[in-house]
Amino acid sequence: MPEMPEVETTKRGITPHIVGQRVTQVVVRNAAMRRPVPVAQLQSDLTGQVIEAVRRRGKYLLLDTKAGSAIIHLGMSGSLRVVDSASPAEKHDHVDVVFGNGKVLRLRDPRRFGLFLWAQGDPLDDPWLARLGPEPLEAGFDATYLHRCAAKRRVAIKQFIMDSHVVVGVGNIYASESLFRAGIHPECKAGSVSLARYQRLVEAIRAVLEAAIEQGGTTLRDFTNASGKPGYFAQSLNVYGRTGQPCPECSRLIRQIKQAQRATYYCGYCQR
DNA sequence: AAAGACACCTGTCCGC
DNA sequence: TGCGGACAGGTGTCTT
C-alpha cells in the first residue's frame, strides 16, 4: 500500500500527536509480522519512554526515544492511526502504543508484510537501514550518482530505480510515473541511459514525489492518513493504472507490461 | 556481482 | 452463490 509519500504523510499526521508523549503500555495482539515483533523488548524498553522525534528513512518510520528507537515499516497493507484508547481494536490491528494522554498509536496491517522492530542504538546503523541508498529529496541523489551507480548494469531502468540500495522511496506507482515524466521507456537497460537522461529522471522523481506528498499521497484502495483521510494524488496519475486510456500528452493508448512480477504502465510513443 | 524467481499473507475482484 | 485464480502500494533471500 504505502510508498514513500504515503509514509511521509503518515509521519506528518502522527508526529504532533505523539512527540513529547510518554508511552504507558505496548500491546501486541499479533506478533507474526514479516519478522516477529520483539514483544518483550518493546514492553521493557519502549514502555515509560517519551517520544522525542519521529523520522522517516526511505519507507521506514523511526520513533526515537532516549532508550532507543522503534523501527516501523508498513509493507504492502500497513497503516498507522492515532486513536482514542477507548477505540476498539479491529481484526488486523496488531500493535498499540498507548500514551499517557489517552491516545493510542495503532498499527493495522492485514497482510502482515510490515515490521515493528526495536533498535537500542542509532537506528540508522541497524542492519535493516544501514545499506539503504540516498533519499531522493535530499542532496546526494543526483544524475552523476545515478549514472555512476548504473554503470554496466543491464537491469531495466524501472527495476533499477525501485532498488532501495540505489535510491529509497521509489515504489511501483511512482516508478512508472517518474519514467513517464522523464520520457524514458521502462525497459531501457539502466547502464545504457545517458547522463543527460538521468538528469531528467532525477528531476522527474523529485517532482513526482514532492507533488504526491503535497497532496497527501495516493489512495488507490484503502490508504488513509493518520486521521483516516485519503490522499489525493490518484487524480494526478498520468499512466499508473490507466491501461488502454489515452496518454495525456499524445493520446496514444497507455500500455501495461509486467516487469519483475510487477505491473508497469507507460506510453510507447512518449517514452523511448 | 548481478539478475531473476520466490517467499511472506490477506482481501478483493473477475470469470465461469 | 460459490469457487478458482489473478492481482495488489514491498523487499529480503535464495538460486542461477
mmCIF file of C-alpha atoms (C1' of nucleotides) in Angstrom:
data_model
loop_
_atom_site.group_PDB
_atom_site.id
_atom_site.type_symbol
_atom_site.label_atom_id
_atom_site.label_comp_id
_atom_site.label_asym_id
_atom_site.label_seq_id
_atom_site.Cartn_x
_atom_site.Cartn_y
_atom_site.Cartn_z
ATOM 1 C CA MET A 1 0.000 0.000 0.000
ATOM 2 C CA PRO A 2 2.239 2.785 1.137
ATOM 3 C CA GLU A 3 5.029 4.257 -0.878
ATOM 4 C CA MET A 4 7.273 6.982 0.396
ATOM 5 C CA PRO A 5 4.765 9.857 0.011
ATOM 6 C CA GLU A 6 2.192 7.855 1.960
ATOM 7 C CA VAL A 7 4.766 7.111 4.671
ATOM 8 C CA GLU A 8 5.713 10.795 4.800
ATOM 9 C CA THR A 9 2.023 11.710 5.034
ATOM 10 C CA THR A 10 1.642 9.234 7.883
ATOM 11 C CA LYS A 11 4.698 10.676 9.616
ATOM 12 C CA ARG A 12 3.320 14.201 9.425
ATOM 13 C CA GLY A 13 -0.034 13.008 10.662
ATOM 14 C CA ILE A 14 1.176 11.166 13.747
ATOM 15 C CA THR A 15 4.031 13.469 14.789
ATOM 16 C CA PRO A 16 2.038 16.222 16.542
ATOM 17 C CA HIS A 17 0.028 13.636 18.456
ATOM 18 C CA ILE A 18 2.895 11.555 19.830
ATOM 19 C CA VAL A 19 6.039 13.701 20.135
ATOM 20 C CA GLY A 20 6.526 14.617 23.784
ATOM 21 C CA GLN A 21 4.121 11.902 24.908
ATOM 22 C CA ARG A 22 5.125 9.166 27.327
ATOM 23 C CA VAL A 23 4.444 5.533 26.478
ATOM 24 C CA THR A 24 2.499 3.788 29.220
ATOM 25 C CA GLN A 25 1.905 0.452 27.530
ATOM 26 C CA VAL A 26 2.714 -1.556 24.418
ATOM 27 C CA VAL A 27 0.066 -4.057 23.359
ATOM 28 C CA VAL A 28 0.890 -6.666 20.713
ATOM 29 C CA ARG A 29 -2.098 -8.704 19.575
ATOM 30 C CA ASN A 30 -0.304 -10.469 16.746
ATOM 31 C CA ALA A 31 3.481 -10.593 16.629
ATOM 32 C CA ALA A 32 3.619 -12.530 13.349
ATOM 33 C CA MET A 33 4.763 -9.762 11.016
ATOM 34 C CA ARG A 34 7.494 -10.116 8.363
ATOM 35 C CA ARG A 35 9.816 -10.543 11.324
ATOM 36 C CA PRO A 36 8.445 -11.414 14.771
ATOM 37 C CA VAL A 37 7.577 -8.288 16.737
ATOM 38 C CA PRO A 38 10.013 -8.233 19.721
ATOM 39 C CA VAL A 39 7.245 -8.035 22.289
ATOM 40 C CA ALA A 40 9.258 -8.419 25.487
ATOM 41 C CA GLN A 41 11.899 -5.938 24.343
ATOM 42 C CA LEU A 42 9.309 -3.339 23.356
ATOM 43 C CA GLN A 43 7.457 -3.744 26.622
ATOM 44 C CA SER A 44 10.600 -3.313 28.687
ATOM 45 C CA ASP A 45 12.491 -0.720 26.603
ATOM 46 C CA LEU A 46 9.755 1.395 24.981
ATOM 47 C CA THR A 47 7.343 1.482 27.904
ATOM 48 C CA GLY A 48 7.987 4.535 30.080
ATOM 49 C CA GLN A 49 9.895 6.403 27.352
ATOM 50 C CA VAL A 50 8.969 9.759 25.849
ATOM 51 C CA ILE A 51 8.811 10.015 22.040
ATOM 52 C CA GLU A 52 11.494 12.585 21.229
ATOM 53 C CA ALA A 53 11.056 12.664 17.468
ATOM 54 C CA VAL A 54 9.505 10.882 14.518
ATOM 55 C CA ARG A 55 11.767 10.418 11.497
ATOM 56 C CA ARG A 56 11.449 8.754 8.102
ATOM 57 C CA ARG A 57 14.225 6.889 6.283
ATOM 58 C CA GLY A 58 13.004 5.627 2.938
ATOM 59 C CA LYS A 59 9.740 3.892 3.749
ATOM 60 C CA TYR A 60 10.734 3.215 7.345
ATOM 61 C CA LEU A 61 9.384 5.292 10.229
ATOM 62 C CA LEU A 62 11.520 5.796 13.324
ATOM 63 C CA LEU A 63 10.095 6.672 16.715
ATOM 64 C CA ASP A 64 13.047 7.997 18.702
ATOM 65 C CA THR A 65 13.304 7.798 22.479
ATOM 66 C CA LYS A 66 16.279 8.226 24.810
ATOM 67 C CA ALA A 67 16.428 4.439 25.213
ATOM 68 C CA GLY A 68 16.308 3.522 21.533
ATOM 69 C CA SER A 69 14.026 3.712 18.514
ATOM 70 C CA ALA A 70 11.069 1.809 17.216
ATOM 71 C CA ILE A 71 11.514 0.923 13.530
ATOM 72 C CA ILE A 72 8.219 0.609 11.669
ATOM 73 C CA HIS A 73 7.623 -0.452 8.070
ATOM 74 C CA LEU A 74 4.133 -0.569 6.623
ATOM 75 C CA GLY A 75 4.796 -3.210 3.967
ATOM 76 C CA MET A 76 2.043 -3.506 1.357
ATOM 77 C CA SER A 77 -1.013 -3.031 3.535
ATOM 78 C CA GLY A 78 0.039 -1.330 6.757
ATOM 79 C CA SER A 79 -1.298 1.878 8.219
ATOM 80 C CA LEU A 80 -0.820 3.851 11.398
ATOM 81 C CA ARG A 81 -3.572 5.774 13.115
ATOM 82 C CA VAL A 82 -3.755 7.829 16.256
ATOM 83 C CA VAL A 83 -6.969 6.858 18.009
ATOM 84 C CA ASP A 84 -8.581 7.259 21.396
ATOM 85 C CA SER A 85 -7.729 4.486 23.834
ATOM 86 C CA ALA A 86 -11.435 3.657 24.086
ATOM 87 C CA SER A 87 -11.488 2.843 20.365
ATOM 88 C CA PRO A 88 -11.975 -0.918 19.951
ATOM 89 C CA ALA A 89 -9.249 -2.763 18.067
ATOM 90 C CA GLU A 90 -10.331 -4.442 14.863
ATOM 91 C CA LYS A 91 -9.281 -7.637 13.187
ATOM 92 C CA HIS A 92 -5.907 -6.589 11.791
ATOM 93 C CA ASP A 93 -4.886 -4.095 14.476
ATOM 94 C CA HIS A 94 -1.717 -5.843 15.607
ATOM 95 C CA VAL A 95 0.194 -3.318 17.728
ATOM 96 C CA ASP A 96 -0.897 -0.471 20.034
ATOM 97 C CA VAL A 97 1.485 2.050 21.576
ATOM 98 C CA VAL A 98 -0.529 3.558 24.411
ATOM 99 C CA PHE A 99 0.304 7.058 25.677
ATOM 100 C CA GLY A 100 -0.270 8.853 28.949
ATOM 101 C CA ASN A 101 -2.660 11.310 27.335
ATOM 102 C CA GLY A 102 -5.165 8.603 26.465
ATOM 103 C CA LYS A 103 -4.174 8.355 22.822
ATOM 104 C CA VAL A 104 -3.002 5.223 21.033
ATOM 105 C CA LEU A 105 -0.724 4.808 18.024
ATOM 106 C CA ARG A 106 -2.284 1.803 16.313
ATOM 107 C CA LEU A 107 -0.671 -0.328 13.597
ATOM 108 C CA ARG A 108 -3.039 -2.112 11.252
ATOM 109 C CA ASP A 109 -1.639 -4.480 8.633
ATOM 110 C CA PRO A 110 -3.888 -7.148 7.059
ATOM 111 C CA ARG A 111 -1.137 -8.820 5.027
ATOM 112 C CA ARG A 112 1.467 -8.554 7.792
ATOM 113 C CA PHE A 113 4.326 -7.746 5.404
ATOM 114 C CA GLY A 114 5.228 -4.859 7.693
ATOM 115 C CA LEU A 115 7.744 -4.578 10.514
ATOM 116 C CA PHE A 116 7.697 -3.291 14.081
ATOM 117 C CA LEU A 117 11.236 -3.594 15.449
ATOM 118 C CA TRP A 118 13.364 -2.047 18.157
ATOM 119 C CA ALA A 119 16.894 -0.627 17.864
ATOM 120 C CA GLN A 120 18.833 0.164 21.005
ATOM 121 C CA GLY A 121 21.488 2.275 19.297
ATOM 122 C CA ASP A 122 21.294 4.588 16.292
ATOM 123 C CA PRO A 123 18.505 3.109 14.160
ATOM 124 C CA LEU A 124 20.265 4.299 11.003
ATOM 125 C CA ASP A 125 23.011 1.775 11.809
ATOM 126 C CA ASP A 126 20.517 -1.048 12.214
ATOM 127 C CA PRO A 127 21.015 -3.784 9.610
ATOM 128 C CA TRP A 128 17.562 -3.044 8.202
ATOM 129 C CA LEU A 129 18.533 0.548 7.373
ATOM 130 C CA ALA A 130 22.315 0.645 7.139
ATOM 131 C CA ARG A 131 22.631 -0.205 3.453
ATOM 132 C CA LEU A 132 19.834 1.937 2.045
ATOM 133 C CA GLY A 133 20.566 4.325 -0.825
ATOM 134 C CA PRO A 134 20.176 8.108 -0.628
ATOM 135 C CA GLU A 135 16.921 9.929 -0.008
ATOM 136 C CA PRO A 136 15.509 11.159 -3.341
ATOM 137 C CA LEU A 137 14.609 14.578 -1.955
ATOM 138 C CA GLU A 138 17.971 15.232 -0.338
ATOM 139 C CA ALA A 139 21.461 16.150 -1.521
ATOM 140 C CA GLY A 140 23.450 13.126 -2.668
ATOM 141 C CA PHE A 141 20.777 11.972 -5.079
ATOM 142 C CA ASP A 142 21.693 13.436 -8.451
ATOM 143 C CA ALA A 143 22.292 12.448 -12.056
ATOM 144 C CA THR A 144 26.003 11.819 -11.558
ATOM 145 C CA TYR A 145 25.324 9.447 -8.681
ATOM 146 C CA LEU A 146 22.648 7.504 -10.574
ATOM 147 C CA HIS A 147 24.685 7.333 -13.762
ATOM 148 C CA ARG A 148 27.727 6.008 -11.922
ATOM 149 C CA CYS A 149 25.605 3.574 -9.946
ATOM 150 C CA ALA A 150 24.081 2.220 -13.171
ATOM 151 C CA ALA A 151 27.385 1.619 -14.931
ATOM 152 C CA LYS A 152 27.431 -1.809 -16.633
ATOM 153 C CA ARG A 153 24.093 -2.761 -15.151
ATOM 154 C CA ARG A 154 21.745 -4.440 -17.599
ATOM 155 C CA VAL A 155 18.708 -4.441 -15.327
ATOM 156 C CA ALA A 156 15.690 -2.485 -16.608
ATOM 157 C CA ILE A 157 15.648 1.156 -15.538
ATOM 158 C CA LYS A 158 12.339 0.689 -13.763
ATOM 159 C CA GLN A 159 13.660 -2.078 -11.546
ATOM 160 C CA PHE A 160 16.865 -0.090 -11.065
ATOM 161 C CA ILE A 161 15.130 2.959 -9.594
ATOM 162 C CA MET A 162 12.933 0.723 -7.422
ATOM 163 C CA ASP A 163 16.051 -0.849 -5.848
ATOM 164 C CA SER A 164 16.299 0.624 -2.341
ATOM 165 C CA HIS A 165 20.071 0.181 -2.376
ATOM 166 C CA VAL A 166 20.179 2.604 -5.318
ATOM 167 C CA VAL A 167 17.673 5.151 -4.035
ATOM 168 C CA VAL A 168 14.960 4.777 -1.413
ATOM 169 C CA GLY A 169 11.331 5.674 -1.715
ATOM 170 C CA VAL A 170 10.522 4.951 -5.364
ATOM 171 C CA GLY A 171 7.837 2.280 -5.388
ATOM 172 C CA ASN A 172 5.726 0.780 -8.136
ATOM 173 C CA ILE A 173 3.386 3.730 -8.665
ATOM 174 C CA TYR A 174 5.983 6.455 -8.662
ATOM 175 C CA ALA A 175 8.482 4.477 -10.748
ATOM 176 C CA SER A 176 6.021 4.357 -13.655
ATOM 177 C CA GLU A 177 5.016 7.986 -13.123
ATOM 178 C CA SER A 178 8.610 9.252 -12.945
ATOM 179 C CA LEU A 179 9.676 7.396 -16.085
ATOM 180 C CA PHE A 180 6.700 8.821 -17.953
ATOM 181 C CA ARG A 181 7.564 12.321 -16.829
ATOM 182 C CA ALA A 182 11.189 11.799 -17.878
ATOM 183 C CA GLY A 183 10.219 10.266 -21.238
ATOM 184 C CA ILE A 184 12.193 7.093 -20.585
ATOM 185 C CA HIS A 185 10.964 3.637 -21.611
ATOM 186 C CA PRO A 186 10.756 1.408 -18.512
ATOM 187 C CA GLU A 187 12.605 -1.456 -20.233
ATOM 188 C CA CYS A 188 15.730 0.580 -21.038
ATOM 189 C CA LYS A 189 18.852 -1.002 -19.588
ATOM 190 C CA ALA A 190 19.998 1.098 -16.640
ATOM 191 C CA GLY A 191 23.598 1.060 -17.840
ATOM 192 C CA SER A 192 22.769 2.451 -21.263
ATOM 193 C CA VAL A 193 20.835 5.527 -20.132
ATOM 194 C CA SER A 194 22.814 8.731 -20.705
ATOM 195 C CA LEU A 195 23.821 11.205 -18.030
ATOM 196 C CA ALA A 196 21.530 13.788 -19.601
ATOM 197 C CA ARG A 197 18.553 11.444 -19.372
ATOM 198 C CA TYR A 198 19.411 10.636 -15.765
ATOM 199 C CA GLN A 199 19.284 14.368 -15.154
ATOM 200 C CA ARG A 200 15.708 14.396 -16.435
ATOM 201 C CA LEU A 201 14.896 11.318 -14.387
ATOM 202 C CA VAL A 202 16.219 12.791 -11.144
ATOM 203 C CA GLU A 203 14.128 15.904 -11.715
ATOM 204 C CA ALA A 204 11.096 13.766 -12.528
ATOM 205 C CA ILE A 205 11.423 11.580 -9.435
ATOM 206 C CA ARG A 206 11.761 14.638 -7.229
ATOM 207 C CA ALA A 207 8.828 16.429 -8.829
ATOM 208 C CA VAL A 208 6.533 13.415 -8.675
ATOM 209 C CA LEU A 209 7.344 12.570 -5.062
ATOM 210 C CA GLU A 210 7.053 16.187 -3.927
ATOM 211 C CA ALA A 211 3.704 16.597 -5.657
ATOM 212 C CA ALA A 212 2.427 13.355 -4.156
ATOM 213 C CA ILE A 213 3.473 14.407 -0.653
ATOM 214 C CA GLU A 214 1.844 17.775 -1.253
ATOM 215 C CA GLN A 215 -1.435 16.015 -1.990
ATOM 216 C CA GLY A 216 -1.259 13.656 0.949
ATOM 217 C CA GLY A 217 -0.224 10.578 -1.022
ATOM 218 C CA THR A 218 -2.078 8.293 -3.422
ATOM 219 C CA THR A 219 -5.191 6.414 -2.370
ATOM 220 C CA LEU A 220 -5.886 3.585 -4.815
ATOM 221 C CA ARG A 221 -7.881 1.346 -2.487
ATOM 222 C CA ASP A 222 -7.554 1.945 1.169
ATOM 223 C CA PHE A 223 -4.685 4.277 2.029
ATOM 224 C CA THR A 224 -5.658 6.799 4.684
ATOM 225 C CA ASN A 225 -3.549 9.241 6.632
ATOM 226 C CA ALA A 226 -3.297 9.193 10.428
ATOM 227 C CA SER A 227 -6.709 10.837 10.712
ATOM 228 C CA GLY A 228 -8.362 8.411 8.342
ATOM 229 C CA LYS A 229 -8.494 10.656 5.271
ATOM 230 C CA PRO A 230 -7.422 9.547 1.779
ATOM 231 C CA GLY A 231 -4.624 11.040 -0.335
ATOM 232 C CA TYR A 232 -5.492 12.951 -3.478
ATOM 233 C CA PHE A 233 -2.568 12.233 -5.793
ATOM 234 C CA ALA A 234 -4.502 9.472 -7.602
ATOM 235 C CA GLN A 235 -6.146 12.171 -9.724
ATOM 236 C CA SER A 236 -2.692 13.311 -10.840
ATOM 237 C CA LEU A 237 -1.512 9.902 -12.060
ATOM 238 C CA ASN A 238 -0.635 10.024 -15.747
ATOM 239 C CA VAL A 239 -0.059 6.352 -16.515
ATOM 240 C CA TYR A 240 -0.352 4.161 -13.409
ATOM 241 C CA GLY A 241 -3.464 2.010 -13.591
ATOM 242 C CA ARG A 242 -4.544 3.636 -16.871
ATOM 243 C CA THR A 243 -4.107 0.739 -19.276
ATOM 244 C CA GLY A 244 -5.941 1.427 -22.541
ATOM 245 C CA GLN A 245 -6.681 5.044 -21.699
ATOM 246 C CA PRO A 246 -5.248 7.881 -23.791
ATOM 247 C CA CYS A 247 -1.837 9.264 -22.898
ATOM 248 C CA PRO A 248 -2.306 12.790 -21.518
ATOM 249 C CA GLU A 249 0.499 14.021 -23.797
ATOM 250 C CA CYS A 250 -0.089 12.315 -27.153
ATOM 251 C CA SER A 251 -3.448 10.498 -26.770
ATOM 252 C CA ARG A 252 -1.981 7.163 -27.828
ATOM 253 C CA LEU A 253 -3.109 4.335 -25.570
ATOM 254 C CA ILE A 254 -1.306 3.600 -22.306
ATOM 255 C CA ARG A 255 0.273 0.154 -22.288
ATOM 256 C CA GLN A 256 0.742 -2.295 -19.466
ATOM 257 C CA ILE A 257 3.547 -4.830 -19.149
ATOM 258 C CA LYS A 258 4.957 -6.932 -16.340
ATOM 259 C CA GLN A 259 8.480 -6.434 -15.029
ATOM 260 C CA ALA A 260 9.845 -8.474 -12.122
ATOM 261 C CA GLN A 261 6.294 -9.626 -11.393
ATOM 262 C CA ARG A 262 5.075 -6.031 -11.023
ATOM 263 C CA ALA A 263 2.763 -4.106 -13.333
ATOM 264 C CA THR A 264 4.391 -1.320 -15.334
ATOM 265 C CA TYR A 265 2.438 1.366 -17.201
ATOM 266 C CA TYR A 266 3.875 3.571 -19.933
ATOM 267 C CA CYS A 267 3.277 5.378 -23.181
ATOM 268 C CA GLY A 268 5.063 3.666 -26.058
ATOM 269 C CA TYR A 269 5.294 6.926 -28.002
ATOM 270 C CA CYS A 270 6.331 9.411 -25.299
ATOM 271 C CA GLN A 271 8.757 7.027 -23.637
ATOM 272 C CA ARG A 272 11.724 5.749 -25.630
ATOM 273 C "C1'" DA B 1 28.470 -9.467 -8.749
ATOM 274 C "C1'" DA B 2 24.161 -9.227 -10.842
ATOM 275 C "C1'" DA B 3 19.675 -10.774 -12.273
ATOM 276 C "C1'" DG B 4 15.586 -13.282 -11.695
ATOM 277 C "C1'" DA B 5 12.379 -16.167 -9.103
ATOM 278 C "C1'" DC B 6 10.225 -16.754 -4.861
ATOM 279 C "C1'" DA B 7 8.719 -16.103 -0.319
ATOM 280 C "C1'" DC B 8 5.771 -13.927 3.164
ATOM 281 C "C1'" DC B 9 -0.173 -13.026 3.839
ATOM 282 C "C1'" DT B 10 -4.976 -11.434 3.379
ATOM 283 C "C1'" DG B 11 -8.578 -9.305 0.813
ATOM 284 C "C1'" DT B 12 -10.887 -8.290 -3.406
ATOM 285 C "C1'" DC B 13 -12.386 -8.826 -7.893
ATOM 286 C "C1'" DC B 14 -13.490 -11.301 -12.144
ATOM 287 C "C1'" DG B 15 -14.951 -15.128 -14.964
ATOM 288 C "C1'" DC B 16 -17.240 -19.432 -15.074
ATOM 289 C "C1'" DT C 1 -23.875 -18.177 -4.858
ATOM 290 C "C1'" DG C 2 -19.595 -20.499 -4.866
ATOM 291 C "C1'" DC C 3 -15.002 -21.438 -6.416
ATOM 292 C "C1'" DG C 4 -10.502 -20.908 -8.570
ATOM 293 C "C1'" DG C 5 -7.230 -17.820 -9.989
ATOM 294 C "C1'" DA C 6 -5.067 -13.466 -10.618
ATOM 295 C "C1'" DC C 7 -3.875 -9.417 -8.568
ATOM 296 C "C1'" DA C 8 -2.481 -5.645 -5.004
ATOM 297 C "C1'" DG C 9 1.121 0.341 -2.965
ATOM 298 C "C1'" DG C 10 7.296 -4.078 -0.527
ATOM 299 C "C1'" DT C 11 11.554 -6.217 -0.029
ATOM 300 C "C1'" DG C 12 14.773 -9.805 1.920
ATOM 301 C "C1'" DT C 13 16.654 -14.209 0.484
ATOM 302 C "C1'" DC C 14 17.753 -17.855 -2.354
ATOM 303 C "C1'" DT C 15 19.190 -19.753 -6.782
ATOM 304 C "C1'" DT C 16 21.314 -19.363 -11.103
#
